[in-house]
Short mmCIF file of C-alpha atoms in Angstrom, two decimals:
data_model
loop_
_atom_site.label_atom_id
_atom_site.label_comp_id
_atom_site.label_asym_id
_atom_site.label_seq_id
_atom_site.Cartn_x
_atom_site.Cartn_y
_atom_site.Cartn_z
CA MET V 1 63.38 129.76 72.22
CA PRO V 2 65.24 131.28 75.65
CA ALA V 3 68.51 132.54 74.46
CA ALA V 4 71.42 130.60 75.93
CA ASN V 5 73.32 132.92 77.93
CA GLY V 6 73.01 131.96 81.01
CA THR V 7 71.69 135.03 82.80
CA ALA V 8 69.03 135.53 84.91
CA GLY V 9 65.94 138.15 84.59
CA ALA V 10 65.80 141.42 86.09
CA ALA V 11 63.64 140.03 88.82
CA GLY V 12 65.96 137.05 89.74
CA PRO V 13 67.12 133.77 89.09
CA THR V 14 63.66 131.92 88.43
CA ARG V 15 62.90 128.69 91.02
CA TYR V 16 63.11 125.83 89.09
CA ASP V 17 61.22 122.36 90.36
CA VAL V 18 63.97 120.22 88.84
CA LEU V 19 67.07 121.34 87.33
CA VAL V 20 68.81 118.17 85.61
CA LEU V 21 73.04 118.38 85.14
CA GLY V 22 74.43 116.87 82.63
CA GLU V 23 74.96 115.53 78.43
CA VAL V 24 72.76 116.55 75.49
CA LEU V 25 74.36 114.81 72.37
CA VAL V 26 73.69 114.21 68.97
CA GLU V 27 71.39 111.35 67.95
CA VAL V 28 72.00 109.18 65.07
CA HIS V 29 69.78 106.15 64.72
CA ALA V 30 70.30 103.66 62.47
CA ASP V 31 67.25 102.19 60.72
CA THR V 32 69.00 98.27 61.33
CA THR V 33 71.09 96.79 64.12
CA LEU V 34 74.62 98.06 64.04
CA ARG V 35 75.87 94.68 63.29
CA ALA V 36 73.74 94.81 60.02
CA ALA V 37 74.79 98.25 59.39
CA ALA V 38 76.06 98.78 55.51
CA ASP V 39 77.10 101.28 52.56
CA GLY V 40 73.39 102.76 51.97
CA THR V 41 72.16 101.58 55.35
CA GLY V 42 69.14 105.15 56.47
CA ALA V 43 69.57 106.90 59.72
CA ARG V 44 67.92 109.07 61.78
CA LEU V 45 68.76 112.50 63.50
CA SER V 46 67.57 113.55 66.48
CA TYR V 47 69.09 114.80 69.96
CA SER V 48 69.23 113.34 73.16
CA GLY V 49 71.47 112.50 75.99
CA ASP V 50 70.63 110.92 79.62
CA ALA V 51 70.03 114.44 80.87
CA LEU V 52 67.33 115.78 78.13
CA ASN V 53 66.12 112.45 78.32
CA ALA V 54 64.69 112.32 82.12
CA ALA V 55 65.04 116.66 81.07
CA ALA V 56 61.89 116.17 78.63
CA ALA V 57 60.54 113.53 80.78
CA ALA V 58 60.22 115.51 84.40
CA ALA V 59 59.05 118.73 82.19
CA ALA V 60 56.02 116.65 80.75
CA ALA V 61 55.06 115.15 84.20
CA GLY V 62 54.52 119.06 84.66
CA ALA V 63 57.66 120.17 86.53
CA ARG V 64 59.10 123.84 86.30
CA THR V 65 62.55 122.08 84.37
CA ALA V 66 65.80 123.45 83.39
CA LEU V 67 68.76 121.58 81.80
CA LEU V 68 71.95 122.23 83.35
CA ALA V 69 74.50 121.69 80.57
CA VAL V 70 77.37 122.70 78.18
CA VAL V 71 76.98 122.57 74.56
CA GLY V 72 78.94 123.57 70.81
CA GLU V 73 79.02 126.55 68.85
CA ASP V 74 78.56 124.84 65.94
CA GLU V 75 75.73 124.33 63.98
CA LEU V 76 73.17 121.41 65.36
CA SER V 77 73.63 124.01 68.66
CA VAL V 78 70.57 125.39 67.54
CA PRO V 79 68.76 122.75 66.34
CA LEU V 80 69.72 121.15 69.58
CA LEU V 81 68.30 123.48 72.29
CA ARG V 82 65.33 123.82 70.11
CA ARG V 83 64.19 121.16 70.61
CA ALA V 84 64.52 120.67 74.10
CA ALA V 85 62.96 123.92 74.17
CA GLU V 86 60.43 122.35 72.26
CA LEU V 87 60.07 119.49 75.24
CA GLY V 88 59.16 121.73 77.40
CA VAL V 89 62.54 122.13 79.03
CA ASP V 90 64.33 125.83 80.04
CA VAL V 91 67.55 125.83 78.50
CA THR V 92 67.69 129.91 79.51
CA HIS V 93 71.10 128.85 81.89
CA VAL V 94 73.00 126.37 79.32
CA ARG V 95 76.60 127.09 78.99
CA ARG V 96 78.29 127.35 75.71
CA SER V 97 81.82 126.00 74.77
CA PRO V 98 83.77 126.27 70.97
CA ARG V 99 83.72 122.41 71.43
CA PRO V 100 82.36 120.15 69.23
CA ASN V 101 79.32 118.75 70.89
CA GLY V 102 78.84 114.73 71.43
CA ALA V 103 77.52 112.58 69.19
CA TYR V 104 76.43 109.49 69.13
CA LEU V 105 74.82 106.47 66.71
CA LEU V 106 72.83 103.56 68.09
CA GLY V 107 71.15 101.26 66.19
CA SER V 108 67.43 99.58 66.08
CA ASP V 109 66.23 97.80 69.77
CA THR V 110 63.14 97.10 71.34
CA GLU V 111 64.81 95.31 74.60
CA GLY V 112 67.17 97.51 75.75
CA ASP V 113 70.12 94.84 74.58
CA ARG V 114 71.42 98.45 72.37
CA GLU V 115 74.99 98.90 71.04
CA PHE V 116 75.86 102.87 70.89
CA VAL V 117 78.96 104.33 68.93
CA TYR V 118 80.47 107.18 70.61
CA TRP V 119 82.09 110.74 69.77
CA ARG V 120 82.52 112.20 72.22
CA THR V 121 86.30 112.86 73.43
CA HIS V 122 86.75 116.72 74.36
CA SER V 123 83.03 117.78 73.29
CA ALA V 124 81.93 120.64 74.91
CA GLY V 125 79.52 118.48 77.52
CA SER V 126 83.06 116.98 78.69
CA THR V 127 83.89 120.58 79.48
CA LEU V 128 80.96 120.79 82.00
CA SER V 129 82.82 122.42 85.77
CA PRO V 130 82.90 122.83 89.25
CA ALA V 131 83.24 126.54 88.07
CA HIS V 132 79.68 126.17 86.01
CA VAL V 133 77.95 124.61 89.16
CA GLU V 134 79.48 127.99 91.89
CA SER V 135 77.68 129.94 89.02
CA TRP V 136 74.64 128.15 88.59
CA ARG V 137 74.48 128.71 92.84
CA SER V 138 71.33 130.56 93.35
CA LEU V 139 69.15 128.08 90.85
CA LEU V 140 70.16 124.80 93.16
CA THR V 141 69.94 125.71 96.38
CA GLY V 142 66.05 127.14 94.99
CA ALA V 143 65.01 123.80 93.30
CA LYS V 144 63.28 121.26 94.85
CA ALA V 145 65.51 118.52 93.11
CA LEU V 146 67.85 117.96 90.83
CA ILE V 147 68.85 114.87 88.99
CA THR V 148 72.16 114.28 88.15
CA SER V 149 73.61 111.05 86.86
CA GLY V 150 77.46 108.38 86.68
CA ILE V 151 77.62 109.40 82.73
CA THR V 152 77.54 112.82 83.62
CA GLY V 153 80.53 112.08 87.01
CA ALA V 154 82.46 110.19 83.90
CA LEU V 155 82.45 112.23 81.69
CA SER V 156 85.70 114.09 82.60
CA PRO V 157 87.79 115.14 86.33
CA GLY V 158 85.46 118.10 85.74
CA SER V 159 82.96 116.94 85.20
CA ARG V 160 82.33 114.94 88.32
CA ASP V 161 83.45 117.01 90.37
CA ALA V 162 80.43 118.85 89.47
CA VAL V 163 78.30 116.28 89.56
CA LEU V 164 79.64 116.40 93.40
CA ALA V 165 79.12 120.04 93.45
CA ALA V 166 75.65 119.97 92.80
CA ALA V 167 74.82 117.84 94.81
CA ARG V 168 75.80 118.86 97.67
CA THR V 169 74.76 122.11 96.97
CA VAL V 170 71.33 121.28 96.30
CA HIS V 171 71.32 118.28 99.07
CA GLY V 172 72.47 121.41 101.66
CA ALA V 173 70.26 123.46 100.97
CA GLY V 174 67.65 120.84 101.64
CA GLY V 175 66.41 119.51 98.20
CA HIS V 176 65.68 116.47 97.00
CA VAL V 177 68.73 115.02 94.87
CA SER V 178 68.24 111.33 92.03
CA TYR V 179 70.85 109.89 90.80
CA ASP V 180 71.54 107.27 88.66
CA PRO V 181 75.04 105.63 88.02
CA ASN V 182 74.64 103.85 84.33
CA PHE V 183 77.84 102.90 85.07
CA ARG V 184 79.46 102.72 81.45
CA SER V 185 82.56 100.80 81.44
CA ARG V 186 84.19 102.46 77.47
CA LEU V 187 83.61 105.37 79.80
CA THR V 188 84.94 104.80 83.51
CA SER V 189 86.56 101.93 85.14
CA ARG V 190 84.61 100.25 87.72
CA ALA V 191 87.11 101.57 90.72
CA GLU V 192 86.07 105.73 89.30
CA ALA V 193 82.81 104.70 89.21
CA ARG V 194 82.48 102.77 92.75
CA GLU V 195 84.68 105.92 94.56
CA LEU V 196 81.72 109.13 92.46
CA LEU V 197 79.03 106.34 93.96
CA ALA V 198 80.12 106.43 97.19
CA ARG V 199 80.82 109.93 98.12
CA ILE V 200 77.11 110.68 96.48
CA ALA V 201 75.04 108.34 97.63
CA PRO V 202 73.97 110.08 100.78
CA LEU V 203 73.23 112.45 99.63
CA THR V 204 70.62 110.94 97.30
CA GLY V 205 66.50 110.65 98.05
CA LEU V 206 66.98 109.04 94.77
CA LEU V 207 68.64 106.19 93.26
CA LYS V 208 67.74 104.66 89.75
CA THR V 209 70.10 101.71 88.78
CA SER V 210 69.72 98.82 86.24
CA CYS V 211 70.66 94.99 87.45
CA PRO V 212 72.40 93.40 86.93
CA ALA V 213 73.98 95.75 84.79
CA ASP V 214 74.78 98.29 87.06
CA ALA V 215 74.77 96.12 90.18
CA LEU V 216 77.49 93.73 89.03
CA ALA V 217 80.14 96.18 88.23
CA LEU V 218 78.97 98.50 91.45
CA VAL V 219 77.47 96.62 94.36
CA ASP V 220 79.11 92.82 93.44
CA THR V 221 75.02 91.64 92.87
CA ALA V 222 73.40 89.99 90.26
CA ASP V 223 70.36 89.73 92.91
CA PRO V 224 68.14 92.64 92.99
CA PRO V 225 67.16 92.70 96.65
CA THR V 226 71.07 92.59 97.59
CA ALA V 227 71.08 95.53 95.09
CA ALA V 228 69.35 97.57 97.00
CA THR V 229 70.45 96.87 100.53
CA ARG V 230 74.17 97.56 99.58
CA TYR V 231 72.86 101.41 97.99
CA ARG V 232 71.01 101.93 100.78
CA ALA V 233 73.85 100.80 102.91
CA LEU V 234 76.13 103.48 101.61
CA GLY V 235 73.72 106.39 102.40
CA ALA V 236 70.84 106.09 99.30
CA ARG V 237 67.36 106.65 101.33
CA THR V 238 64.98 105.04 98.48
CA VAL V 239 66.48 102.76 96.16
CA ALA V 240 64.29 101.73 92.72
CA VAL V 241 65.83 99.32 90.32
CA THR V 242 64.66 98.00 87.40
CA ALA V 243 65.13 93.95 86.88
CA GLY V 244 64.44 93.48 82.92
CA ALA V 245 61.21 94.88 81.56
CA ASP V 246 58.62 93.88 83.29
CA ARG V 247 59.81 94.30 86.30
CA LEU V 248 60.93 97.17 89.60
CA LEU V 249 62.47 96.84 92.38
CA LEU V 250 61.91 98.68 95.25
CA ASP V 251 63.35 99.51 98.94
CA ASP V 252 62.51 103.04 100.55
CA GLY V 253 64.10 101.15 103.99
CA ASP V 254 60.83 100.24 105.40
CA ARG V 255 59.52 97.55 102.83
CA THR V 256 61.41 95.89 99.88
CA ARG V 257 59.06 94.57 96.98
CA TYR V 258 58.46 93.79 93.84
CA LEU V 259 56.49 96.36 91.27
CA PRO V 260 55.28 95.49 88.08
CA VAL V 261 55.95 97.94 85.05
CA PRO V 262 52.77 98.57 82.99
CA VAL V 263 53.28 96.36 79.76
CA ASN V 264 53.69 98.22 75.89
CA PRO V 265 51.77 95.94 73.43
CA ALA V 266 53.89 97.69 70.75
CA PRO V 267 57.39 98.65 71.85
CA VAL V 268 59.74 100.62 69.19
CA ASP V 269 63.09 100.83 71.07
CA ALA V 270 63.99 100.91 74.69
CA THR V 271 66.31 104.08 74.13
CA GLY V 272 65.90 106.55 77.17
CA ALA V 273 63.25 104.19 79.08
CA GLY V 274 65.18 104.72 82.08
CA ASP V 275 66.11 108.57 82.53
CA CYS V 276 61.79 108.71 81.27
CA PHE V 277 61.54 106.40 84.81
CA THR V 278 63.64 108.57 86.93
CA GLY V 279 62.53 112.68 84.83
CA THR V 280 59.17 111.67 85.66
CA THR V 281 59.18 110.01 89.29
CA THR V 282 61.61 112.95 90.52
CA ALA V 283 59.09 115.35 89.24
CA ARG V 284 56.22 114.26 90.57
CA LEU V 285 57.70 114.05 94.11
CA ALA V 286 59.00 117.29 93.77
CA LEU V 287 55.40 118.40 93.27
CA GLY V 288 54.60 116.50 96.04
CA ASP V 289 53.03 112.55 95.46
CA ARG V 290 53.27 110.23 97.22
CA LEU V 291 56.79 108.12 96.38
CA GLU V 292 54.65 104.64 95.59
CA ASP V 293 52.49 107.20 93.43
CA ALA V 294 55.18 109.11 91.80
CA VAL V 295 56.95 105.72 90.77
CA ALA V 296 53.96 104.54 89.73
CA TYR V 297 53.94 107.38 87.03
CA GLY V 298 57.08 106.48 86.65
CA MET V 299 57.08 103.15 85.40
CA ALA V 300 53.66 103.99 83.51
CA ALA V 301 55.66 107.24 81.31
CA ALA V 302 58.63 104.58 80.86
CA SER V 303 56.66 102.14 79.16
CA LEU V 304 54.39 104.25 76.66
CA SER V 305 58.74 105.97 75.61
CA VAL V 306 59.22 103.11 74.07
CA SER V 307 56.72 103.70 71.15
CA GLY V 308 59.13 106.08 69.97
CA ARG V 309 62.67 105.73 68.13
CA GLY V 310 65.20 107.38 70.63
CA GLY V 311 65.55 108.57 73.54
CA THR V 312 63.12 111.65 72.84
CA GLY V 313 61.45 109.46 70.17
CA HIS V 314 58.67 109.93 72.26
CA VAL V 315 57.56 111.33 75.84
CA PRO V 316 54.31 110.95 77.13
CA ALA V 317 51.88 113.76 77.94
CA PHE V 318 50.77 113.04 81.26
CA THR V 319 47.55 112.66 80.26
CA ALA V 320 48.57 109.39 79.02
CA THR V 321 50.69 108.73 81.66
CA THR V 322 47.86 108.66 83.97
CA SER V 323 45.98 107.50 82.35
CA LEU V 324 48.13 104.05 82.16
CA ALA V 325 48.69 103.64 85.67
CA ALA V 326 45.38 104.26 86.70
CA ALA V 327 44.46 101.38 84.62
CA HIS V 328 47.55 98.98 85.61
CA ARG V 329 46.15 100.30 89.66
CA THR V 330 42.90 98.66 88.85
CA THR V 331 44.67 95.43 88.12
CA HIS V 332 47.63 95.21 89.78
CA GLY V 333 46.06 96.92 93.27
CA GLU V 334 49.44 98.73 94.84
CA ALA V 335 51.16 99.06 91.37
CA GLY V 336 49.71 102.40 90.67
CA PRO V 337 48.32 105.48 92.32
CA ALA V 338 45.58 106.62 94.65
#
């Protein structure tokens, strides 16, 4: 596993297809719903967080991917970074903080209506700052794409400023920025989330969001086409709106259309499916795919990802993703890649 020391080699910094800026979390996955948890309930330890989920998906989709994050110095940092490296993510540039890693507990779920209990106050991840972004400047200016989120921006004032600084750096260098508002009322207020959205939307090539959850909080609508229009009015170039488990609305400014999502016949847990979509789609855009094809791959990967427990419980190989996307195209025409 690469050392998490943040140093570039003698030949200069590596150029990446995708950089993912955000938080990595220790994940404790209960064997039941949280409200039914009792003394002796079993649990499974793993590693997740929206940044790691998206980075793992981008790497699986063929992109050279690095994680830009701050992790703790506790005993779990070693297996956490080892897991990220096993998933194909470069952790060379991860920074350290003497604070503990954030963690969360979640219960079994297949529909995406999940309950979480988080421990992230004063976490290592919340120390992410513009100074970190400045130290990564050469990586950001050389990258094809950046993925970040509203969750990252809500961790602390410094994290919010880091998200904006990173997005501006990549956008200013001609790169692509993918952003998921991922509104969490326990982390931030609607007003703060809207302010960050308004500032980052004009920098984004892809804004992935949910409806009604994000849309009601951020753009005052439960209607996916209206939500997409309002996000694009804020400056986002392309908007992908997840509208339930079975369809996605895509608005690229030229057309607005619903795309059916490939069905997973045996779902286990929907945690991280949206991150998998964003990571896969961004990777394929960075590698030169058409928007329609990249989105089709993203939907297929997200569908396959719900076969595992937790955010990185099942990261589909790109061969499986392409196979499902092709089969879906046969049935639904435009919904799959050419």
